Short mmCIF file of C-alpha atoms in Angstrom, two decimals:
data_model
loop_
_atom_site.label_atom_id
_atom_site.label_comp_id
_atom_site.label_asym_id
_atom_site.label_seq_id
_atom_site.Cartn_x
_atom_site.Cartn_y
_atom_site.Cartn_z
CA MET A 1 -23.05 -20.26 -13.53
CA ALA A 2 -20.81 -23.10 -14.75
CA GLY A 3 -20.17 -21.29 -17.91
CA ILE A 4 -19.20 -18.47 -16.08
CA LEU A 5 -16.80 -20.18 -14.03
CA ALA A 6 -15.27 -22.20 -17.06
CA GLY A 7 -14.64 -18.73 -18.47
CA VAL A 8 -13.11 -17.87 -15.23
CA ALA A 9 -11.07 -20.95 -14.57
CA GLY A 10 -9.84 -20.59 -18.33
CA LEU A 11 -8.19 -16.82 -17.64
CA ALA A 12 -4.85 -18.17 -16.32
CA GLY A 13 -3.75 -18.92 -20.11
CA CYS A 14 -1.86 -16.49 -22.10
CA ALA A 15 -5.13 -15.66 -24.41
CA PRO A 16 -5.46 -11.66 -24.82
CA THR A 17 -9.31 -11.97 -24.74
CA VAL A 18 -11.16 -13.32 -21.56
CA ILE A 19 -13.95 -15.23 -22.50
CA VAL A 20 -16.62 -14.28 -20.25
CA GLU A 21 -20.40 -15.30 -20.97
CA PRO A 22 -22.97 -12.04 -21.17
CA ALA A 23 -25.38 -11.74 -18.08
CA PRO A 24 -29.24 -11.90 -18.82
CA ASP A 25 -29.53 -8.04 -18.96
CA ALA A 26 -26.39 -7.22 -20.32
CA GLN A 27 -28.06 -4.69 -23.18
CA ASN A 28 -29.65 -2.73 -20.14
CA PRO A 29 -28.42 0.87 -21.29
CA LEU A 30 -27.71 1.48 -17.50
CA CYS A 31 -24.82 -1.46 -17.94
CA ALA A 32 -23.23 1.01 -20.72
CA ASP A 33 -23.11 3.68 -18.30
CA ILE A 34 -21.47 1.48 -15.81
CA MET A 35 -19.11 -0.06 -18.01
CA LEU A 36 -17.77 3.44 -19.00
CA SER A 37 -17.24 4.42 -15.29
CA LEU A 38 -15.00 1.67 -14.41
CA PRO A 39 -11.60 1.96 -13.77
CA ASP A 40 -8.72 1.02 -16.33
CA GLU A 41 -7.03 -0.58 -13.32
CA VAL A 42 -7.85 -2.80 -10.35
CA SER A 43 -5.49 -4.15 -7.49
CA GLY A 44 -2.63 -2.89 -9.56
CA GLU A 45 -3.77 -4.94 -12.66
CA LYS A 46 -4.63 -3.60 -16.12
CA GLU A 47 -7.91 -4.07 -17.82
CA ARG A 48 -8.10 -6.90 -20.44
CA LYS A 49 -10.10 -7.47 -23.48
CA THR A 50 -13.31 -9.53 -22.94
CA SER A 51 -15.61 -11.26 -25.25
CA SER A 52 -18.88 -10.17 -24.25
CA GLN A 53 -21.06 -6.88 -23.81
CA ALA A 54 -20.97 -5.33 -20.28
CA THR A 55 -18.06 -7.40 -18.87
CA LYS A 56 -14.45 -6.35 -17.84
CA ALA A 57 -11.48 -8.22 -16.27
CA TRP A 58 -8.51 -7.11 -14.98
CA GLY A 59 -4.99 -8.95 -14.74
CA ASP A 60 -3.15 -11.74 -16.51
CA PRO A 61 -4.12 -14.22 -14.98
CA SER A 62 -7.21 -12.50 -14.05
CA VAL A 63 -7.74 -10.85 -10.67
CA ALA A 64 -11.34 -9.87 -11.26
CA VAL A 65 -14.25 -10.36 -13.78
CA LEU A 66 -17.12 -8.08 -13.68
CA ARG A 67 -20.71 -8.89 -15.38
CA CYS A 68 -23.37 -6.22 -15.71
CA GLY A 69 -26.82 -7.02 -16.12
CA VAL A 70 -26.92 -10.43 -13.83
CA THR A 71 -30.27 -11.38 -12.06
CA PRO A 72 -30.93 -8.99 -8.98
CA PRO A 73 -30.43 -10.94 -5.83
CA GLY A 74 -33.55 -11.40 -3.72
CA PRO A 75 -33.62 -11.26 0.18
CA THR A 76 -30.82 -13.56 1.35
CA THR A 77 -29.10 -15.17 4.59
CA ASP A 78 -25.55 -14.78 2.79
CA PRO A 79 -22.98 -12.20 4.25
CA CYS A 80 -23.44 -8.54 3.08
CA VAL A 81 -20.47 -6.12 2.47
CA SER A 82 -21.21 -2.49 2.26
CA VAL A 83 -18.42 -0.50 0.09
CA GLY A 84 -18.99 3.05 -0.10
CA ASP A 85 -22.66 3.26 -0.88
CA VAL A 86 -22.86 0.09 -2.46
CA ASP A 87 -24.07 -3.30 -0.84
CA TRP A 88 -22.61 -6.44 -2.05
CA ILE A 89 -23.84 -9.93 -1.39
CA SER A 90 -20.91 -12.32 -0.74
CA ARG A 91 -20.61 -15.99 -1.98
CA PRO A 92 -17.59 -18.44 -2.07
CA SER A 93 -18.10 -19.80 -5.82
CA GLU A 94 -19.07 -23.47 -6.93
CA ASP A 95 -15.18 -24.05 -7.57
CA GLY A 96 -13.90 -22.59 -4.36
CA ASP A 97 -11.25 -20.67 -6.58
CA THR A 98 -12.98 -17.50 -6.67
CA TRP A 99 -15.37 -15.02 -4.35
CA GLN A 100 -18.58 -14.07 -5.81
CA PHE A 101 -20.13 -10.78 -5.16
CA THR A 102 -23.31 -9.52 -6.53
CA SER A 103 -24.51 -5.93 -5.83
CA TYR A 104 -27.76 -5.52 -4.09
CA GLY A 105 -30.80 -3.18 -4.10
CA ARG A 106 -29.66 -1.90 -7.66
CA THR A 107 -30.88 -2.34 -10.88
CA PRO A 108 -29.33 -3.82 -13.17
CA ALA A 109 -27.26 -5.95 -10.85
CA VAL A 110 -23.51 -6.31 -11.33
CA GLU A 111 -21.40 -9.71 -10.31
CA VAL A 112 -17.62 -9.42 -9.60
CA LEU A 113 -15.93 -12.82 -9.34
CA VAL A 114 -12.46 -12.44 -7.49
CA ASN A 115 -9.68 -14.82 -7.76
CA ARG A 116 -9.12 -15.90 -4.08
CA LYS A 117 -5.29 -15.70 -4.65
CA ALA A 118 -5.63 -12.10 -5.05
CA GLY A 119 -6.98 -11.74 -1.53
CA PRO A 120 -10.49 -11.18 0.06
CA GLY A 121 -11.68 -8.77 -2.86
CA ALA A 122 -12.29 -5.57 -0.69
CA ASP A 123 -9.85 -3.46 -2.92
CA VAL A 124 -11.50 -4.79 -5.83
CA LEU A 125 -14.97 -3.91 -4.86
CA ALA A 126 -13.53 -0.32 -3.39
CA SER A 127 -12.34 0.32 -7.07
CA VAL A 128 -15.59 -0.55 -8.92
CA SER A 129 -18.44 0.51 -6.35
CA PRO A 130 -18.06 4.04 -7.25
CA ALA A 131 -19.41 3.22 -10.70
CA LEU A 132 -22.50 1.75 -9.15
CA GLU A 133 -23.29 4.32 -6.62
CA ARG A 134 -24.41 6.74 -9.68
CA MET A 135 -27.45 4.54 -9.50
CA PRO A 136 -30.26 4.97 -6.98
CA ALA A 137 -30.14 2.29 -4.46
CA GLU A 138 -33.64 0.50 -4.24
CA ALA A 139 -33.21 -1.61 -1.36
CA ARG A 140 -30.13 -1.96 1.44
CA CYS A 141 -28.82 -5.01 3.31
CA VAL A 142 -30.21 -5.33 6.71
CA GLY A 143 -28.66 -7.12 9.70
CA ALA A 144 -30.13 -8.36 13.16
CA GLU A 145 -28.61 -5.10 14.69
CA ASP A 146 -31.08 -3.20 12.07
CA LEU A 147 -34.03 -5.02 13.67
CA GLU A 148 -33.50 -4.40 17.42
CA GLY A 149 -35.83 -1.83 17.99
#
């Protein structure tokens, strides 16, 4: 995680390429499908070149950085938000400067780091979720209201 965030922290500079650590399963062929389906613009910010396979970044400085092929999260008590037909686990990052969203219930899993200065991330997730909707959901987030019978 520290290496990922170090790359994100370095995004504020003027470098044309965003340094992003590849995810463990970045070579998954389904990541290629997801990457090709992602928008060229997110939150009004244009796509930037990244250093690794199955990654994307938008904005200068970066508003959002995406990695496909991260380790799928297991059941958790962390907050879950649904955007379109995609569930996202939400966590503040260790550095406090970004929100970390990880897709839940789909393989390969996708991680999106959103700069907190850009807002809560809902518009970023709304832009990238359609690319993940093409993958079948294997699990869904559940809350207390789902357990009441």
